[in-house]
Coordinates of C-alpha atoms and ligand atoms in Angstrom, one line a residue:
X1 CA 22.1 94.1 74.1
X2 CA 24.1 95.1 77.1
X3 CA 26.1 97.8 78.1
X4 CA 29.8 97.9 80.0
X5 CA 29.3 99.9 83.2
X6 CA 32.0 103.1 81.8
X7 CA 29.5 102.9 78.3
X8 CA 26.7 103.3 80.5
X9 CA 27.8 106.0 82.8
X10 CA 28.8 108.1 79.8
X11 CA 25.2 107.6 79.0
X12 CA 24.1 108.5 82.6
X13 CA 26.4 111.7 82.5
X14 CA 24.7 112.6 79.2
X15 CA 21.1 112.6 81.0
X16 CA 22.7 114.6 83.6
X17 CA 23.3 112.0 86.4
X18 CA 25.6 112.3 88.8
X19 CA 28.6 109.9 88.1
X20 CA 32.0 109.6 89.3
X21 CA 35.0 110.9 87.2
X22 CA 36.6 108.2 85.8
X23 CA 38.5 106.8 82.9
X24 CA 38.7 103.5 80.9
X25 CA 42.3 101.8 80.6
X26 CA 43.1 98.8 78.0
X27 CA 46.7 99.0 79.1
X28 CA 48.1 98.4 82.4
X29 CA 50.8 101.2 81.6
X30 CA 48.0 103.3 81.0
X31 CA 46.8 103.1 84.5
X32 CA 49.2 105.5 86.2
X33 CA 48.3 108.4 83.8
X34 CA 44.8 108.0 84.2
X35 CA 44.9 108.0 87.8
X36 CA 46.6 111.5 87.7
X37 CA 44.4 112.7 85.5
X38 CA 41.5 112.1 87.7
X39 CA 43.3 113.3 90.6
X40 CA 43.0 112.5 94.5
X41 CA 44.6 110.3 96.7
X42 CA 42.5 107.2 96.4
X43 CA 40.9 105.5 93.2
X44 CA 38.6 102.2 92.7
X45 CA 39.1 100.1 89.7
X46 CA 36.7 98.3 88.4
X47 CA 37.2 95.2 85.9
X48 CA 34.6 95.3 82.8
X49 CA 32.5 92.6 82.3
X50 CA 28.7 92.5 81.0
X51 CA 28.1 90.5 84.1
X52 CA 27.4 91.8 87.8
X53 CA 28.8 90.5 91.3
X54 CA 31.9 91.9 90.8
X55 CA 32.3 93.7 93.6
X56 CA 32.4 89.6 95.6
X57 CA 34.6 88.1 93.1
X58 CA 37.5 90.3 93.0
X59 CA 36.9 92.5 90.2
X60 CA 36.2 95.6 91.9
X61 CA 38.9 97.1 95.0
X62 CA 39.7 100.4 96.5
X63 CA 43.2 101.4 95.9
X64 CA 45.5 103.5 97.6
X65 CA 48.2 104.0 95.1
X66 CA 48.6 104.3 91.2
X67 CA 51.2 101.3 91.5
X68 CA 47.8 99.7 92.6
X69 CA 45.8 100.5 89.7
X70 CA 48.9 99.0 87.7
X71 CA 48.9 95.8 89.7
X72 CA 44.9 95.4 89.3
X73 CA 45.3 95.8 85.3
X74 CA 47.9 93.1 84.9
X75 CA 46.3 90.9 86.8
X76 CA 42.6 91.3 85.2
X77 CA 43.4 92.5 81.4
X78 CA 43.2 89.7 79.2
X79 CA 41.8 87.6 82.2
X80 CA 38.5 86.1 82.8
X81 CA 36.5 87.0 85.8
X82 CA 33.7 84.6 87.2
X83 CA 30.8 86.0 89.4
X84 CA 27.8 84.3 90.5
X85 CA 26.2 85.9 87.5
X86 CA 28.7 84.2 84.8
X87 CA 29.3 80.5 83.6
X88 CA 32.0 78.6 84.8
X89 CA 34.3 80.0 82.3
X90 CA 33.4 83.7 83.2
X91 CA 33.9 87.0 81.2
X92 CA 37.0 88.1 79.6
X93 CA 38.2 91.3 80.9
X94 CA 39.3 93.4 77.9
X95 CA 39.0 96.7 80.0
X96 CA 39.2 98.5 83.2
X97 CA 37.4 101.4 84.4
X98 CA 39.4 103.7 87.0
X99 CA 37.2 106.2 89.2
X100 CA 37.6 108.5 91.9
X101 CA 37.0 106.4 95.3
X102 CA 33.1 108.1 96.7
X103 CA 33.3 108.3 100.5
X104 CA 30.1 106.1 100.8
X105 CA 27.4 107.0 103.7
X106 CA 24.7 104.7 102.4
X107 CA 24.2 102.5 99.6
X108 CA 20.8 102.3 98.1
X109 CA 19.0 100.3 95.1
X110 CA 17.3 101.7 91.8
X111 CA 16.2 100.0 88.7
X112 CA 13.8 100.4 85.9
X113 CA 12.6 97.3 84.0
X114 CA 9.5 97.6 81.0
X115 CA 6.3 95.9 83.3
X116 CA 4.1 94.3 80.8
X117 CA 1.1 93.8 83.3
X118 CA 0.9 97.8 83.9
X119 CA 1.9 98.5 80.3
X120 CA 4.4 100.6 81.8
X121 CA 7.7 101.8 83.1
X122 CA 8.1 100.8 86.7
X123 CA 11.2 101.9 89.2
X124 CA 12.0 99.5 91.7
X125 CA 13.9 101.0 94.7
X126 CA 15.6 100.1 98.1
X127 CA 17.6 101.8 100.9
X128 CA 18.9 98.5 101.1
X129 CA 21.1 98.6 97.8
X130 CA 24.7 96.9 97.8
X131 CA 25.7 93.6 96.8
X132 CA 23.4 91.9 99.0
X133 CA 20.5 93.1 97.0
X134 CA 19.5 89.6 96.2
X135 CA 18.9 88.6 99.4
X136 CA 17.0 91.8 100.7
X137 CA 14.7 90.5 97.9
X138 CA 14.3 87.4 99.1
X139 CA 14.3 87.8 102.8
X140 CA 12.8 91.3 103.2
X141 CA 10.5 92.1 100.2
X142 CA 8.8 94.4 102.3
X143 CA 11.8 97.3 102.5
X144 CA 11.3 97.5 98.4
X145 CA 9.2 99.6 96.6
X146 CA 7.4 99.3 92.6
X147 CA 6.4 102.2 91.1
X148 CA 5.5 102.1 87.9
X149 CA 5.4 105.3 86.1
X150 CA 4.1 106.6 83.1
X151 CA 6.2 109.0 80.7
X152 CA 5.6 112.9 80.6
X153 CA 3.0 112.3 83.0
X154 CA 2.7 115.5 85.4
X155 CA 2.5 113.1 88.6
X156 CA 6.1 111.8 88.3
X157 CA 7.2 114.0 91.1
X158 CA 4.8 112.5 93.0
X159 CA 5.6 109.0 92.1
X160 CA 9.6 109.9 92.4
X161 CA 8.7 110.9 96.1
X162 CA 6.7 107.5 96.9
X163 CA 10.2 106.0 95.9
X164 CA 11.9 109.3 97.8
X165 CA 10.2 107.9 101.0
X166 CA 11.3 104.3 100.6
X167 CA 14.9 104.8 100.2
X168 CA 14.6 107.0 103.5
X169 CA 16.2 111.1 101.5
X170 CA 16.0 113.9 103.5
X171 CA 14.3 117.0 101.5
X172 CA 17.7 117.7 99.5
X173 CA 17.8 114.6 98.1
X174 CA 14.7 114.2 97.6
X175 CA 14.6 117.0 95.1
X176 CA 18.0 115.6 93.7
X177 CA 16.0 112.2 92.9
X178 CA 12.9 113.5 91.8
X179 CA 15.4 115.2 88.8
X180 CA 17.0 112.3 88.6
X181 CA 14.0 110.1 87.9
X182 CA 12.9 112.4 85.5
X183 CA 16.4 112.1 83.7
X184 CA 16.3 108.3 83.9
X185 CA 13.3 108.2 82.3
X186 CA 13.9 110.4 79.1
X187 CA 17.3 107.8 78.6
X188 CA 14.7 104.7 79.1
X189 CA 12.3 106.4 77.0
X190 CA 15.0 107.9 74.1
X191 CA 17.8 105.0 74.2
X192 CA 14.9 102.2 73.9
X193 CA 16.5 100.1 77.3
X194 CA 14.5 97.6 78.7
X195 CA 16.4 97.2 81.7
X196 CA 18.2 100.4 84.2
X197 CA 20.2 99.2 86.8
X198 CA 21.8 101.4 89.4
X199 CA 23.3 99.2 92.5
X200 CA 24.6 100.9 94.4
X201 CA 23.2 104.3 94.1
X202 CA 24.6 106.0 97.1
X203 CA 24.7 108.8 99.5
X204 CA 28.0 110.0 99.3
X205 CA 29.7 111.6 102.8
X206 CA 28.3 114.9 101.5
X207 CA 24.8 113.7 101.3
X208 CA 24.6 114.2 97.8
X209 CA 23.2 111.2 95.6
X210 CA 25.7 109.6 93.0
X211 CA 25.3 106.4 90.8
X212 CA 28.3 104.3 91.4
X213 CA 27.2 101.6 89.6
X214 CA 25.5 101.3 85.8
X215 CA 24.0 98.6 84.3
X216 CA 22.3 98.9 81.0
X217 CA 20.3 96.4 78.3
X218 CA 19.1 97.6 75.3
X219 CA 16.0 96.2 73.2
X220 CA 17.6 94.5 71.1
X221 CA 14.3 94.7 68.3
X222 CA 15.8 98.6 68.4
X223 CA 18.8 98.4 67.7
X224 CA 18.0 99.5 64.2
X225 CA 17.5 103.1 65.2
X226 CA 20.3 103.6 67.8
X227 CA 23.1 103.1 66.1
X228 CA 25.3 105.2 68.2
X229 CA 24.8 102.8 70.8
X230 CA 25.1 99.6 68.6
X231 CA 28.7 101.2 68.1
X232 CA 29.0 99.5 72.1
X233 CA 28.6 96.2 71.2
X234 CA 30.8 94.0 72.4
X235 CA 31.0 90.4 70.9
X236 CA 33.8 89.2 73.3
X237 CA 31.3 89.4 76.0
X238 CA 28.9 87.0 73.9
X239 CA 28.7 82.9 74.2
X240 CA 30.6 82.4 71.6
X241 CA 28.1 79.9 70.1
X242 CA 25.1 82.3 70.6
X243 CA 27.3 84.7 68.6
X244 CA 28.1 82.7 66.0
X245 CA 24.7 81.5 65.3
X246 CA 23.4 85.4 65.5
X247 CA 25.6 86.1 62.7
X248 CA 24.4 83.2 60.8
X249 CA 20.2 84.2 61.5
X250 CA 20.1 80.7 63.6
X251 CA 18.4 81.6 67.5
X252 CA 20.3 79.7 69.7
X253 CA 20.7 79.7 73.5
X254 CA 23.1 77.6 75.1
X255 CA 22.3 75.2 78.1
X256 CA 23.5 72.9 80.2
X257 CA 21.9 69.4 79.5
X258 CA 23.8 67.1 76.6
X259 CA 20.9 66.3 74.7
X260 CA 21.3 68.9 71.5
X261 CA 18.1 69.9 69.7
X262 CA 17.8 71.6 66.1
X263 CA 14.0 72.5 65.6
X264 CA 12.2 74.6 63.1
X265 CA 9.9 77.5 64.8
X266 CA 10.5 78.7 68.3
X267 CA 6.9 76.9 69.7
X268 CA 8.1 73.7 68.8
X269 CA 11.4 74.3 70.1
X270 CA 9.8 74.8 73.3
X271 CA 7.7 71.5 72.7
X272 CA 10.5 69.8 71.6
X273 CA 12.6 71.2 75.0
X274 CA 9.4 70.2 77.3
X275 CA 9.2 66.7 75.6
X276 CA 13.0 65.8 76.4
X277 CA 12.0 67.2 80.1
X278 CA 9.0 65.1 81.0
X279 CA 11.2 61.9 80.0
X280 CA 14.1 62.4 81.8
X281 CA 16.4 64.4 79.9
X282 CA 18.5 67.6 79.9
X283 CA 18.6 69.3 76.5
X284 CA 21.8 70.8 75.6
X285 CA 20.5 74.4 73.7
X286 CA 17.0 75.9 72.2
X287 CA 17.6 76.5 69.0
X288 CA 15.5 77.2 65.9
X289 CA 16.5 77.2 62.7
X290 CA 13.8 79.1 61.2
X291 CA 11.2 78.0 58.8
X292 CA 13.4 77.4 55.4
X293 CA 15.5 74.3 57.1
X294 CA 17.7 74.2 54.4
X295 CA 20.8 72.3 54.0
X296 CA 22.7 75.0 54.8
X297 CA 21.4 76.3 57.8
X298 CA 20.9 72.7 58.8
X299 CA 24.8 72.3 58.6
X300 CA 25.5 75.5 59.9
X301 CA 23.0 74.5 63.0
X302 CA 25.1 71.3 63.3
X303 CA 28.0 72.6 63.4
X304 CA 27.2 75.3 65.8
X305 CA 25.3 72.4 68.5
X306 CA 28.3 70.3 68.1
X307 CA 30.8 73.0 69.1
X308 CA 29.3 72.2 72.7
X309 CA 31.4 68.9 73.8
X310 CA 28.3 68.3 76.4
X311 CA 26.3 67.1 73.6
X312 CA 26.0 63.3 73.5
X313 CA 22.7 62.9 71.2
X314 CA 21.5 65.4 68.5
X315 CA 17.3 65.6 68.3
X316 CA 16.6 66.7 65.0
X317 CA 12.8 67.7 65.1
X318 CA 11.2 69.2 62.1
X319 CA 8.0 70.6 60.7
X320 CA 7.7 70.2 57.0
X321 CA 4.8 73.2 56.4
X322 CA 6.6 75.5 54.2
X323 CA 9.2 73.1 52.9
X324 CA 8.8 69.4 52.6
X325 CA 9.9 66.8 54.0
X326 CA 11.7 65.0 51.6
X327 CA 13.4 68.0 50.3
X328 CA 14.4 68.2 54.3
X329 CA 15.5 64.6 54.8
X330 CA 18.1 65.0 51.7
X331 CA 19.5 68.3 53.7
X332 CA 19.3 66.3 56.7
X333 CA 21.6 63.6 54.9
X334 CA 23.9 65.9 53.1
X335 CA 24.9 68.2 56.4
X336 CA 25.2 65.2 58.8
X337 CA 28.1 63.9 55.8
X338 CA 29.3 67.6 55.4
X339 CA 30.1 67.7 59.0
X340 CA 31.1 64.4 59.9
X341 CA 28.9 63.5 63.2
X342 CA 30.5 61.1 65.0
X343 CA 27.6 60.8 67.9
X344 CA 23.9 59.1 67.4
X345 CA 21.6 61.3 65.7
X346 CA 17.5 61.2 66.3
X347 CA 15.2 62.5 63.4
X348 CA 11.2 63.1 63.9
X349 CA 9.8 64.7 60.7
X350 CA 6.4 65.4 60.4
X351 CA 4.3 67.3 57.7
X352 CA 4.3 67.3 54.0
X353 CA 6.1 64.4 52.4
X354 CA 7.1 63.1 55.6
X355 CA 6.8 59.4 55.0
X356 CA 8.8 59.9 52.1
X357 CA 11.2 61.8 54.2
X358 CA 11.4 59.3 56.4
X359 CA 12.0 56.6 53.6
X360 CA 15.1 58.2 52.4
X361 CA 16.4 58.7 56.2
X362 CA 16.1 55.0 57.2
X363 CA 17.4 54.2 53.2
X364 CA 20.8 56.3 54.1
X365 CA 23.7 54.9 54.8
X366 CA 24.2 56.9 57.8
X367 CA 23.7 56.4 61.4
X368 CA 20.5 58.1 62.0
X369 CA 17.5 56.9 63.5
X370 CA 14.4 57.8 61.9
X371 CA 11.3 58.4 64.8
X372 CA 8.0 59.5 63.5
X373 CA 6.5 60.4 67.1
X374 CA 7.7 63.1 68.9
X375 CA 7.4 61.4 72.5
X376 CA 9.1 58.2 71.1
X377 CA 12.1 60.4 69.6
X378 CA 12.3 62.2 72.7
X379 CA 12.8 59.0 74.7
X380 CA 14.9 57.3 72.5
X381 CA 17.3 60.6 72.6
X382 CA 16.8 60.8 76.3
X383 CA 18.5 57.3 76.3
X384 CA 21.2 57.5 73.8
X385 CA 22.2 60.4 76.2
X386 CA 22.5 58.1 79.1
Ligands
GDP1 P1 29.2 94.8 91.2 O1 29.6 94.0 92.4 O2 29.5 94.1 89.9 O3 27.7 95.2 91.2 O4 30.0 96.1 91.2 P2 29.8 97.6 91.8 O5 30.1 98.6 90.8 O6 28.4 97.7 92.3 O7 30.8 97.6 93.0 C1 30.7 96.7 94.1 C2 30.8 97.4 95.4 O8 32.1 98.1 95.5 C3 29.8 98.5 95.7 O9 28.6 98.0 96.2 C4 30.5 99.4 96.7 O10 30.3 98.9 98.0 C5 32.0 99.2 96.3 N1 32.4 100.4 95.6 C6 32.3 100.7 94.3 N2 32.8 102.0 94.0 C7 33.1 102.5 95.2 C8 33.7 103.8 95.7 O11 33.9 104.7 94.9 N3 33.9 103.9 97.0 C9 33.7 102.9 97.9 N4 33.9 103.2 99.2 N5 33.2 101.7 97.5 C10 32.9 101.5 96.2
MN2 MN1 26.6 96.8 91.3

């Protein structure tokens, strides 16, 4: 689950990070206040989206003036920003966050991700933070450092230093950062993130370090126990499809091919996603149903693949282990009259029952095409799209 940038820098400021003053507006006539509030002659506003590249699209400018601030609400609130990091259709901006404007002397980069290889934390760091980070990666791997790190091990301030060294801080702030990794780690460690993002982190013209940007994800399998920070989520920010089918127990994960697939199990979902792959095709979601395909969730799974007006073909491809076949042919049947599919539908069941499945498919008086081999279904769908 992710985090707006304000959510996450109340977070930071928790840990005792350095963070900008700020406030979050929903109202454009909201905007002057705040701006007062927080004082100063000059402000940035920032448009909230769970999505970065803000900065590049528009979403993020240095103002002079509260009239500004007023300006840059009514134009984003209720609007939808697209980054490189969105869709097409972008991210509805439902808030704005208002900060002090930093005098900026450098910007740097610092992140924490989980690394599964050293079974630990690692902190990835560049003096070469900024919007451009992608590129440093790819052109200049060399000016970034990983470090993993292990918690309430007694070497951290050795290990913030390595990263100290990297990012090119004097002695002051290098004992700023050394605090400020250990901080960053307790959230990691406490809040159950799986991904820290601070770009830029920057020198500001007093030398002193400051996170100016915040991005935060939460794993998700924790959520359960942080409730405080489920309070953040924000469904508006979601696929809308993805969300729909997370309420309703279904995973699904929207694509962009037009072949739509409804699977039982997330391995063969992967198969089934491969299979439509190697011949040709592009499929149009992963989704899994889970192992009781009832008719139910079967309709529900229609319903939710056919929301997508890519789709041209639905692959239905189903493992009768726990529930047969048959039983899953006569779902099949009912949920394809329930919703009323108007494009060509491909069914491969295999398992228990599943010639009598099959039977009662090609007996139905519905346009269905009953494949008993997963390569031949695949193909056949791969064409249909066409
Ligand atoms: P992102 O593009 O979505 O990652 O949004 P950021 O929060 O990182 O902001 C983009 C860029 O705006 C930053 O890299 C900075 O260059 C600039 N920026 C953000 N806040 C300030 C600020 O307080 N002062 C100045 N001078 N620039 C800022
Ligand atoms: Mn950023």
């Amino acid at each position: 689950m992710n985090l707006h940038e304000y959510q996450g820098k109340a977070l930071f400021a928790e840990y005792n990070l350095p963070v900008s003053k700020g406030k979050v507006i929903l109202h454009p006539e909201d905007a002057i206040d705040a701006c007062n509030e927080i004082g100063g002659s000059k402000w940035v506003v920032k448009a909230q989206v769970h999505a970065g590249g803000r900065g590049k699209a528009g979403g993020v400018e240095l103002i002079d003036s509260p009239e500004m601030a007023v300006e840059f609400s009514k134009k984003w609130l209720g609007a939808r920003l697209v980054t490189y990091q969105t869709d097409k259709l972008g991210q509805i901006v439902n808030s704005i966050l208002i900060e002090e404007c930093t005098d900026i002397a450098k910007e740097l980069y610092l992140s924490a991700v989980i690394d599964r290889d050293s079974q630990s934390i690692v902190f990835i760091g560049s003096s070469e933070g900024g919007v451009n980070i992608e590129e440093v990666a790819k052109n200049s791997p060399e000016k970034i450092i990983y470090q993993s790190v292990e918690y309430k091990d007694s070497s951290l301030p050795k290990y913030a230093k390595n990263i100290a060294k990297v990012l090119k801080l004097n002695e002051d702030q290098t004992v700023q950062f050394t605090s400020m990794i250990d901080n960053l780690l307790r959230l990691f460690i406490e809040k159950d993130l799986s991904l820290l993002e601070i770009n830029p982190l920057v020198i500001n013209s007093a030398g002193d370090l400051l996170c100016l940007d915040a991005k935060i994800n939460i794993d998700s399998n924790a959520l359960f126990r942080q409730p405080e920070l489920f309070e953040m989520y924000d469904e508006t920010q979601e696929d809308p499809q993805e969300a729909e089918a997370a309420k309703n127990d279904l995973s699904y994960v929207s694509l962009d091919g037009n072949i739509g697939c409804m699977v039982n199990g997330a391995g063969l979902a992967m198969g089934t996603m491969d299979t439509i792959k190697f011949f040709g095709g592009n499929p149009a979601n992963f989704l899994d149903v889970g192992g009781t395909a009832t008719q139910e969730r079967v309709s529900k799974a229609f319903k939710i693949i056919l929301k997508d007006p890519d789709v041209k073909v639905v692959l239905v491809n189903i493992f009768g282990g726990i529930v047969r076949c048959d039983l899953i042919a006569e779902g099949i049947i009912a949920a394809i009259k329930e919703v009323d599919i108007k494009i060509p539908v491909v069914v491969r069941l295999e398992g228990n029952n599943a010639d009598i499945g099959a039977k009662i498919l090609s007996k139905a008086n519905i346009k269905i095409e009953s494949i008993n081999n997963l390569s031949d279904a695949a193909k056949r769908s791969v064409e249909l799209a066409k």
